[in-house]
Structures are given as C-alpha cells and as structure tokens.
Amino acid sequence: MTDKHTVVDLFSGCGGFSYGFQQAGYHVIIGVDNNKVALDTFRMNHENSKTLLLDLHEDSSIEKIVHAKGNQLVDVIIAGPPCQGFSLTGSRKENDERNTLFNAVFRLAKKVNPKVIIIENVQGLLTLYKGKAKKDIINLCEELGYNCTPKLLYAPDFGVPQIRKRVFFVALKKELGVFEFPKPTHLPNDYVGCKNAIGDLPDLDKSYGAEEMKYDKKAASYYQKMMREGSNVIKNHIGTKHTKHVVDVISQVPEGGNHKDLPPGVGDSRKFNEAWTRYDSKKPSKTIDTGHRNHFHYKWNRVPTVRENARLQSFPDKFIFSGTKTQQYRQVGNAVPPLLGKILGTQLLNYLLDED
C-alpha cells in the first residue's frame, strides 16, 4: 500500500504517459495494453506496477482491471486510445471500431469512480466528423459528474525537443473544480533543439554501436543532464545498416532539408511530404512516429537510433526498451512524452492535494 495518489494507465503501451506521472510522485497501479512486448517494457520501468494483457473492446476486461486493483482506490485514469481512426494519416473511417475505444475509459470510470480522467489523442479528434468524438467525450464526462476541459498541447512549449501536437481532455470531479492547464515553460526562441537533446550520445559514425555503451562526451546542455540522471550507461543505441544507395541519398540532403532539396533524379523512390527529412540541429525534431525510415540525424547519414528517438520523446536514458529494434521504435513512437505526463501530473497535484 502507498500514500501516493494512484493511477491506472489504459492503452498504456510502454508507459510513457504514466512514467511521467511516476516522476511526478504518483503510484501507477496497473498498465493495460494488448501488446505483450510493450508491457514487458512497462514492467521494467515502473515501480511495483502490475501489467494486464487485455483487449479493451471486451467488457470482461473491465472486470479484470477492477479485480487486479484489489482494494486500492483509483485517483486518476489516464488513457491514450489508438488514434488510427482519428489520425490525419489514418484511413479516417467514421465507423472504425478504434474510434470508440475511449468508451472503455468510461466503463472503467463507472466502476472505480476516479477523481480525474485524462484522455490523450491526435488533434484530428477535435474536428473530425464535425467534432462528434470531442462532444461524446465531454458529454460522457458530464454524465459521470466531471468538468471536462480539452486543450491542444504543443510539446516544444513544455521542453520536449519534438514538434508534436496532441489534444488532452482533463476531466475533474465537479467538486474539484475546472482544470487549468499549465503555462508553457519554453518560448519558441528557447525550444530544445536536436543537438541539445541528443548531441552527447555516441556518434556511431564508425560503428553500429553495442547493446550497452559508455558515454563518450560530457553533457553539454540542461536537457542532456536531465536525460542522464540515474544512468551511467546507454542502451537501445544501435545504428541501422543502410544500403550504399540510401547513404548516398541522405548525404545529399542539407541540414533541415528534405526530398525537395535533392538534385533531379536523386531519391525519386520517396517523394511524399516527410521523405528524406534531415533534422535541424537547432530545432526540435519532427514528430516521432512508429516507423523510422524517413527522418535522418542532423549530422550523420543514418536514421536516429531508438535511444535518440527516445530522447526526442523525453524518455530518460535509464528507461530501457525491450523487444526487437522494430518493436522498440514502435513503442517510442506510440508513447506520450513522459515530460508532458510529468508536467500534467504535477499540475494535477494542486487539485488533489487541496482536496486531501
């Protein structure tokens, strides 16, 4: 048992969102997902947390979560339901069953009566299908006795070195008031850029790295120091063996450029918006996705490693990913940046501690 505020993380993936809450001083009771490898990662990085491998489409899953929590009260439910149905890059089918997965959040809330519900999703959720999903979420919160505030958060505003916009619905029990989102901690002229985020990691220009590596440079920025806290080795930092052709194309992309900057006839196999994108060392990275084939290091002619992507998502170096390299990339890309989770969790304490 613990006197910390408690969290259940639905659609947890590897647990980036709840890891941020753990950093803010919460106890994460359970992580729930349908991906075993992601839950293996979750278990390794969360203190005294259970994991449940469940399909949240099934009603029986809710009973299993209630049983697993035992007699512990649940203060906060956090959830990042799969966004493919809402995403601008997805198929945008209105009847995509993934669009209604957020109902699982409310089925659990009816059973455990948390003080807070937080749902994170892609910004398309706010406007797609004339805003139906947004209205549904707010109405469901209202029915259960919550004040629900949605807000679009831009990750660089909060020190995350990555261009990422996501909507967060924060619903407080009515007696706790209306949630006021934290103010940005960074202005555009002091956003954390790629070099300040990952420039201290081994270059891998002459090797593909190893399962475990030593730091070979000193931390040169506040962000790098923060990422190194509690870690004296680097894991998940294995380079990708590109073909000679791919290396040749990447080498012709200027820093901050993309396929539009290539000479005629070069890199024609990929011509979509994000193709052949090289990061700018002074700016946040593009949105980290679950693939890893179109974005390249600002200096080296290769895709970023899992660890570099994890840094750009604000996972500290002591957070270790399990599974194959492809599975690790997917876990990183699917995650909510822990730093955003920590900032929201810290702000939420103002309401929970007042109530205590």
Tab-separated table of C-alpha atoms in Angstrom:
chain	number	residue	atom	x	y	z
A	1	MET	CA	0.000	0.000	0.000
A	2	THR	CA	1.083	3.565	-0.580
A	3	ASP	CA	0.000	7.042	0.423
A	4	LYS	CA	0.747	8.335	-3.065
A	5	HIS	CA	-2.033	9.254	-5.475
A	6	THR	CA	-2.820	6.282	-7.694
A	7	VAL	CA	-3.017	5.908	-11.472
A	8	VAL	CA	-4.359	3.271	-13.875
A	9	ASP	CA	-2.943	3.591	-17.400
A	10	LEU	CA	-5.210	2.259	-20.195
A	11	PHE	CA	-3.805	1.610	-23.702
A	12	SER	CA	-0.535	2.135	-21.874
A	13	GLY	CA	1.915	0.903	-24.492
A	14	CYS	CA	5.355	1.031	-22.915
A	15	GLY	CA	4.073	3.568	-20.384
A	16	GLY	CA	5.453	6.967	-21.371
A	17	PHE	CA	2.406	8.841	-20.053
A	18	SER	CA	2.315	7.039	-16.705
A	19	TYR	CA	6.105	7.171	-16.354
A	20	GLY	CA	5.729	10.957	-16.310
A	21	PHE	CA	3.121	10.602	-13.552
A	22	GLN	CA	5.515	8.317	-11.660
A	23	GLN	CA	8.185	11.017	-11.981
A	24	ALA	CA	5.648	13.499	-10.549
A	25	GLY	CA	5.236	11.317	-7.446
A	26	TYR	CA	2.217	9.125	-8.253
A	27	HIS	CA	1.961	5.353	-7.811
A	28	VAL	CA	0.979	3.647	-11.065
A	29	ILE	CA	-1.071	0.628	-10.006
A	30	ILE	CA	-1.671	-1.011	-13.387
A	31	GLY	CA	-0.758	-0.639	-17.052
A	32	VAL	CA	-3.202	-2.204	-19.529
A	33	ASP	CA	-2.443	-2.913	-23.179
A	34	ASN	CA	-2.868	-5.607	-25.844
A	35	ASN	CA	0.850	-5.671	-26.741
A	36	LYS	CA	2.946	-8.050	-24.644
A	37	VAL	CA	6.347	-6.609	-25.562
A	38	ALA	CA	5.241	-3.062	-24.709
A	39	LEU	CA	4.018	-4.354	-21.340
A	40	ASP	CA	7.404	-6.046	-20.767
A	41	THR	CA	8.969	-2.592	-21.170
A	42	PHE	CA	6.308	-1.061	-18.906
A	43	ARG	CA	7.029	-3.580	-16.137
A	44	MET	CA	10.781	-2.952	-16.235
A	45	ASN	CA	10.410	0.806	-15.810
A	46	HIS	CA	7.535	1.225	-13.364
A	47	GLU	CA	7.865	0.721	-9.627
A	48	ASN	CA	5.624	-2.012	-8.152
A	49	SER	CA	3.147	-1.771	-11.024
A	50	LYS	CA	1.083	-4.630	-12.382
A	51	THR	CA	0.507	-5.150	-16.100
A	52	LEU	CA	-2.552	-6.681	-17.742
A	53	LEU	CA	-2.554	-8.007	-21.308
A	54	LEU	CA	-6.154	-7.288	-22.326
A	55	ASP	CA	-8.332	-6.336	-25.283
A	56	LEU	CA	-10.287	-3.303	-24.099
A	57	HIS	CA	-13.037	-3.943	-26.667
A	58	GLU	CA	-14.174	-6.773	-24.385
A	59	ASP	CA	-16.453	-5.957	-21.443
A	60	SER	CA	-14.785	-8.674	-19.347
A	61	SER	CA	-11.531	-6.661	-19.459
A	62	ILE	CA	-13.026	-4.004	-17.184
A	63	GLU	CA	-13.888	-6.604	-14.526
A	64	LYS	CA	-10.332	-7.968	-14.720
A	65	ILE	CA	-8.885	-4.487	-14.082
A	66	VAL	CA	-11.209	-3.969	-11.115
A	67	HIS	CA	-10.169	-7.363	-9.718
A	68	ALA	CA	-6.442	-6.648	-10.252
A	69	LYS	CA	-6.512	-3.330	-8.394
A	70	GLY	CA	-7.834	-5.085	-5.294
A	71	ASN	CA	-8.934	-2.729	-2.534
A	72	GLN	CA	-6.831	0.185	-3.788
A	73	LEU	CA	-8.682	3.354	-4.686
A	74	VAL	CA	-8.002	4.774	-8.155
A	75	ASP	CA	-7.405	8.539	-8.155
A	76	VAL	CA	-6.586	9.001	-11.831
A	77	ILE	CA	-7.332	7.104	-15.046
A	78	ILE	CA	-5.086	8.093	-17.951
A	79	ALA	CA	-5.575	6.768	-21.462
A	80	GLY	CA	-4.235	7.193	-24.973
A	81	PRO	CA	-6.636	5.109	-27.107
A	82	PRO	CA	-5.322	4.086	-30.546
A	83	CYS	CA	-5.578	7.099	-32.787
A	84	GLN	CA	-5.656	5.456	-36.212
A	85	GLY	CA	-9.372	6.112	-36.622
A	86	PHE	CA	-8.902	9.822	-35.921
A	87	SER	CA	-5.437	10.380	-37.262
A	88	LEU	CA	-4.847	12.542	-40.306
A	89	THR	CA	-2.594	9.780	-41.642
A	90	GLY	CA	-5.113	7.011	-40.937
A	91	SER	CA	-7.993	5.840	-43.091
A	92	ARG	CA	-10.455	8.208	-41.334
A	93	LYS	CA	-13.296	5.684	-41.383
A	94	GLU	CA	-16.027	7.013	-39.149
A	95	ASN	CA	-17.104	3.503	-38.139
A	96	ASP	CA	-13.543	2.349	-37.333
A	97	GLU	CA	-14.064	0.418	-34.084
A	98	ARG	CA	-10.909	2.016	-32.693
A	99	ASN	CA	-12.769	5.339	-32.716
A	100	THR	CA	-14.984	4.123	-29.866
A	101	LEU	CA	-12.250	2.601	-27.723
A	102	PHE	CA	-12.377	5.636	-25.467
A	103	ASN	CA	-15.692	4.179	-24.184
A	104	ALA	CA	-13.577	1.637	-22.259
A	105	VAL	CA	-12.249	4.547	-20.206
A	106	PHE	CA	-15.784	5.449	-19.115
A	107	ARG	CA	-16.812	1.850	-18.451
A	108	LEU	CA	-13.897	1.602	-16.010
A	109	ALA	CA	-14.622	5.048	-14.535
A	110	LYS	CA	-18.177	3.934	-13.682
A	111	LYS	CA	-16.693	1.031	-11.693
A	112	VAL	CA	-13.848	2.754	-9.833
A	113	ASN	CA	-15.053	6.376	-9.627
A	114	PRO	CA	-11.687	8.155	-10.070
A	115	LYS	CA	-11.225	11.807	-9.165
A	116	VAL	CA	-9.648	12.517	-12.565
A	117	ILE	CA	-9.820	11.136	-16.121
A	118	ILE	CA	-7.279	12.186	-18.763
A	119	ILE	CA	-7.583	11.137	-22.406
A	120	GLU	CA	-4.819	11.950	-24.913
A	121	ASN	CA	-5.210	11.758	-28.673
A	122	VAL	CA	-4.293	13.265	-32.038
A	123	GLN	CA	-5.532	16.777	-32.773
A	124	GLY	CA	-7.777	15.447	-35.561
A	125	LEU	CA	-10.064	14.152	-32.835
A	126	LEU	CA	-11.228	17.733	-32.170
A	127	THR	CA	-12.632	18.372	-35.641
A	128	LEU	CA	-13.071	15.055	-37.487
A	129	TYR	CA	-16.712	14.028	-38.180
A	130	LYS	CA	-17.799	17.566	-37.191
A	131	GLY	CA	-16.303	17.157	-33.722
A	132	LYS	CA	-18.582	14.229	-32.792
A	133	ALA	CA	-15.941	12.361	-30.769
A	134	LYS	CA	-14.983	15.508	-28.864
A	135	LYS	CA	-18.641	16.134	-27.978
A	136	ASP	CA	-19.118	12.486	-26.988
A	137	ILE	CA	-16.153	12.584	-24.604
A	138	ILE	CA	-17.291	15.850	-22.978
A	139	ASN	CA	-20.886	14.547	-22.662
A	140	LEU	CA	-19.776	11.241	-21.121
A	141	CYS	CA	-17.678	13.164	-18.597
A	142	GLU	CA	-20.656	15.397	-17.788
A	143	GLU	CA	-22.945	12.387	-17.246
A	144	LEU	CA	-20.488	10.897	-14.756
A	145	GLY	CA	-20.110	14.157	-12.809
A	146	TYR	CA	-16.880	15.595	-14.258
A	147	ASN	CA	-15.908	19.001	-15.609
A	148	CYS	CA	-14.012	18.226	-18.817
A	149	THR	CA	-11.510	20.622	-20.406
A	150	PRO	CA	-9.862	19.735	-23.739
A	151	LYS	CA	-6.728	21.538	-24.849
A	152	LEU	CA	-4.240	21.126	-27.668
A	153	LEU	CA	-0.701	20.991	-26.270
A	154	TYR	CA	2.378	21.671	-28.392
A	155	ALA	CA	5.237	19.599	-26.994
A	156	PRO	CA	8.112	22.110	-27.604
A	157	ASP	CA	6.250	24.625	-25.394
A	158	PHE	CA	6.968	22.272	-22.476
A	159	GLY	CA	10.611	21.459	-23.195
A	160	VAL	CA	10.101	18.364	-25.352
A	161	PRO	CA	12.523	18.575	-28.327
A	162	GLN	CA	9.933	17.426	-30.837
A	163	ILE	CA	7.205	19.016	-32.958
A	164	ARG	CA	4.165	17.180	-31.600
A	165	LYS	CA	0.584	18.445	-31.183
A	166	ARG	CA	-1.838	16.334	-29.179
A	167	VAL	CA	-5.162	17.021	-27.501
A	168	PHE	CA	-5.571	16.279	-23.795
A	169	PHE	CA	-9.026	16.011	-22.230
A	170	VAL	CA	-8.677	16.545	-18.462
A	171	ALA	CA	-11.856	15.759	-16.516
A	172	LEU	CA	-12.075	16.593	-12.798
A	173	LYS	CA	-14.853	15.555	-10.417
A	174	LYS	CA	-17.071	18.640	-10.196
A	175	GLU	CA	-16.209	19.264	-6.552
A	176	LEU	CA	-12.536	19.619	-7.559
A	177	GLY	CA	-13.298	22.491	-9.940
A	178	VAL	CA	-12.177	23.034	-13.531
A	179	PHE	CA	-8.663	22.043	-14.574
A	180	GLU	CA	-6.395	24.888	-15.601
A	181	PHE	CA	-3.648	23.695	-17.918
A	182	PRO	CA	-0.056	24.538	-17.013
A	183	LYS	CA	1.513	27.515	-18.730
A	184	PRO	CA	4.252	26.803	-21.310
A	185	THR	CA	7.753	26.534	-19.865
A	186	HIS	CA	9.530	27.427	-23.135
A	187	LEU	CA	9.136	30.137	-25.755
A	188	PRO	CA	9.944	29.486	-29.433
A	189	ASN	CA	13.370	31.135	-29.144
A	190	ASP	CA	14.414	28.676	-26.392
A	191	TYR	CA	12.856	25.447	-27.653
A	192	VAL	CA	15.162	22.463	-27.101
A	193	GLY	CA	16.789	21.598	-30.452
A	194	CYS	CA	18.013	18.206	-31.658
A	195	LYS	CA	21.673	18.851	-30.869
A	196	ASN	CA	20.904	19.920	-27.301
A	197	ALA	CA	18.760	16.799	-26.974
A	198	ILE	CA	20.957	14.055	-28.473
A	199	GLY	CA	24.342	15.611	-29.317
A	200	ASP	CA	26.099	13.972	-26.341
A	201	LEU	CA	25.242	10.403	-27.411
A	202	PRO	CA	27.938	8.332	-29.199
A	203	ASP	CA	28.056	9.297	-32.889
A	204	LEU	CA	28.136	5.745	-34.339
A	205	ASP	CA	29.907	7.167	-37.403
A	206	LYS	CA	32.458	4.331	-37.379
A	207	SER	CA	30.370	1.537	-35.804
A	208	TYR	CA	26.813	0.390	-35.303
A	209	GLY	CA	27.042	0.646	-31.532
A	210	ALA	CA	26.559	-2.101	-28.948
A	211	GLU	CA	23.891	-3.373	-26.555
A	212	GLU	CA	25.461	-1.302	-23.814
A	213	MET	CA	27.719	1.708	-24.307
A	214	LYS	CA	29.519	4.252	-22.167
A	215	TYR	CA	29.004	7.992	-22.524
A	216	ASP	CA	31.962	9.323	-24.534
A	217	LYS	CA	31.125	13.043	-24.204
A	218	LYS	CA	30.129	15.312	-21.370
A	219	ALA	CA	26.556	16.542	-21.151
A	220	ALA	CA	26.538	19.918	-22.906
A	221	SER	CA	23.004	21.131	-22.139
A	222	TYR	CA	20.491	21.168	-19.310
A	223	TYR	CA	18.305	18.716	-21.240
A	224	GLN	CA	21.153	16.223	-21.717
A	225	LYS	CA	21.942	16.362	-17.990
A	226	MET	CA	18.274	15.736	-17.194
A	227	MET	CA	18.161	12.740	-19.568
A	228	ARG	CA	21.284	11.196	-17.997
A	229	GLU	CA	20.033	11.359	-14.409
A	230	GLY	CA	20.200	7.945	-12.785
A	231	SER	CA	22.029	6.317	-15.711
A	232	ASN	CA	25.708	5.540	-16.220
A	233	VAL	CA	25.338	3.511	-19.432
A	234	ILE	CA	23.476	3.878	-22.731
A	235	LYS	CA	21.187	1.140	-24.021
A	236	ASN	CA	18.982	0.856	-27.133
A	237	HIS	CA	21.559	2.862	-29.125
A	238	ILE	CA	22.163	0.590	-32.141
A	239	GLY	CA	22.634	2.132	-35.574
A	240	THR	CA	20.883	0.996	-38.765
A	241	LYS	CA	22.799	-0.603	-41.636
A	242	HIS	CA	21.601	1.360	-44.650
A	243	THR	CA	22.338	0.371	-48.231
A	244	LYS	CA	25.020	2.352	-50.062
A	245	HIS	CA	22.246	3.936	-52.174
A	246	VAL	CA	20.342	5.203	-49.108
A	247	VAL	CA	23.502	6.606	-47.503
A	248	ASP	CA	24.346	8.323	-50.794
A	249	VAL	CA	20.904	9.989	-50.953
A	250	ILE	CA	20.930	11.059	-47.300
A	251	SER	CA	24.384	12.578	-47.720
A	252	GLN	CA	22.967	14.985	-50.314
A	253	VAL	CA	20.195	16.321	-48.052
A	254	PRO	CA	21.266	19.538	-46.296
A	255	GLU	CA	20.646	20.005	-42.580
A	256	GLY	CA	16.976	20.848	-42.065
A	257	GLY	CA	16.157	19.836	-45.655
A	258	ASN	CA	14.121	17.077	-47.295
A	259	HIS	CA	13.423	15.443	-50.672
A	260	LYS	CA	12.749	18.863	-52.242
A	261	ASP	CA	16.425	19.771	-51.724
A	262	LEU	CA	17.780	16.767	-53.648
A	263	PRO	CA	19.179	17.102	-57.185
A	264	PRO	CA	16.860	15.987	-60.033
A	265	GLY	CA	16.675	12.202	-60.288
A	266	VAL	CA	18.012	11.560	-56.766
A	267	GLY	CA	15.788	9.918	-54.145
A	268	ASP	CA	12.853	9.598	-56.538
A	269	SER	CA	11.627	6.442	-54.784
A	270	ARG	CA	10.279	8.610	-51.949
A	271	LYS	CA	8.581	11.900	-52.748
A	272	PHE	CA	5.909	12.404	-50.031
A	273	ASN	CA	5.987	15.261	-47.536
A	274	GLU	CA	8.284	13.746	-44.875
A	275	ALA	CA	10.562	11.857	-47.272
A	276	TRP	CA	14.330	12.197	-46.841
A	277	THR	CA	13.958	14.681	-43.966
A	278	ARG	CA	17.182	15.612	-42.213
A	279	TYR	CA	16.742	17.167	-38.787
A	280	ASP	CA	17.924	20.669	-37.993
A	281	SER	CA	20.382	20.623	-35.080
A	282	LYS	CA	18.989	23.868	-33.655
A	283	LYS	CA	15.280	22.987	-33.896
A	284	PRO	CA	13.039	20.307	-32.341
A	285	SER	CA	12.701	17.121	-34.383
A	286	LYS	CA	9.702	16.232	-36.496
A	287	THR	CA	7.007	14.146	-34.793
A	288	ILE	CA	8.468	10.771	-33.832
A	289	ASP	CA	6.312	8.099	-35.446
A	290	THR	CA	6.185	4.320	-35.162
A	291	GLY	CA	8.239	3.809	-38.305
A	292	HIS	CA	11.791	5.101	-38.543
A	293	ARG	CA	12.658	5.303	-42.220
A	294	ASN	CA	12.111	8.889	-43.344
A	295	HIS	CA	13.882	11.085	-40.771
A	296	PHE	CA	17.649	11.341	-40.509
A	297	HIS	CA	20.199	12.550	-38.000
A	298	TYR	CA	21.100	16.231	-38.365
A	299	LYS	CA	24.771	15.296	-38.882
A	300	TRP	CA	25.196	11.568	-39.575
A	301	ASN	CA	23.874	9.769	-42.652
A	302	ARG	CA	21.519	7.418	-40.831
A	303	VAL	CA	18.136	7.284	-39.140
A	304	PRO	CA	18.166	8.117	-35.416
A	305	THR	CA	18.603	5.168	-33.084
A	306	VAL	CA	15.878	4.044	-30.684
A	307	ARG	CA	17.711	5.884	-27.892
A	308	GLU	CA	17.922	9.097	-29.924
A	309	ASN	CA	14.190	8.891	-30.685
A	310	ALA	CA	13.537	8.156	-27.004
A	311	ARG	CA	15.483	11.302	-26.036
A	312	LEU	CA	13.454	13.331	-28.547
A	313	GLN	CA	10.333	11.918	-26.821
A	314	SER	CA	11.809	12.895	-23.390
A	315	PHE	CA	12.389	9.339	-22.115
A	316	PRO	CA	15.382	9.429	-19.755
A	317	ASP	CA	18.323	7.146	-20.538
A	318	LYS	CA	17.519	4.888	-17.573
A	319	PHE	CA	14.214	3.948	-19.276
A	320	ILE	CA	15.062	0.705	-21.125
A	321	PHE	CA	13.057	-0.709	-24.049
A	322	SER	CA	12.592	-4.443	-24.616
A	323	GLY	CA	11.824	-6.361	-27.813
A	324	THR	CA	13.297	-6.224	-31.304
A	325	LYS	CA	14.585	-2.934	-32.655
A	326	THR	CA	11.424	-2.536	-34.770
A	327	GLN	CA	9.255	-3.164	-31.695
A	328	GLN	CA	11.287	-0.633	-29.713
A	329	TYR	CA	10.841	2.059	-32.390
A	330	ARG	CA	7.089	1.386	-32.340
A	331	GLN	CA	6.918	1.684	-28.543
A	332	VAL	CA	8.757	5.014	-28.601
A	333	GLY	CA	6.602	6.425	-31.419
A	334	ASN	CA	3.308	5.387	-29.796
A	335	ALA	CA	4.160	6.952	-26.438
A	336	VAL	CA	3.029	10.167	-24.822
A	337	PRO	CA	6.231	12.119	-23.985
A	338	PRO	CA	6.957	11.426	-20.289
A	339	LEU	CA	7.843	15.095	-19.733
A	340	LEU	CA	4.282	16.091	-20.714
A	341	GLY	CA	2.926	13.443	-18.355
A	342	LYS	CA	5.109	14.775	-15.542
A	343	ILE	CA	4.049	18.395	-16.135
A	344	LEU	CA	0.327	17.476	-16.252
A	345	GLY	CA	0.684	15.216	-13.215
A	346	THR	CA	2.425	17.956	-11.243
A	347	GLN	CA	-0.278	20.499	-12.158
A	348	LEU	CA	-2.952	17.989	-11.132
A	349	LEU	CA	-1.479	17.724	-7.631
A	350	ASN	CA	-2.740	21.274	-6.987
A	351	TYR	CA	-6.302	19.906	-7.164
A	352	LEU	CA	-5.726	16.533	-5.475
A	353	LEU	CA	-3.697	17.911	-2.560
A	354	ASP	CA	-6.242	20.702	-1.934
A	355	GLU	CA	-8.894	18.022	-1.613
A	356	ASP	CA	-6.789	15.952	0.788
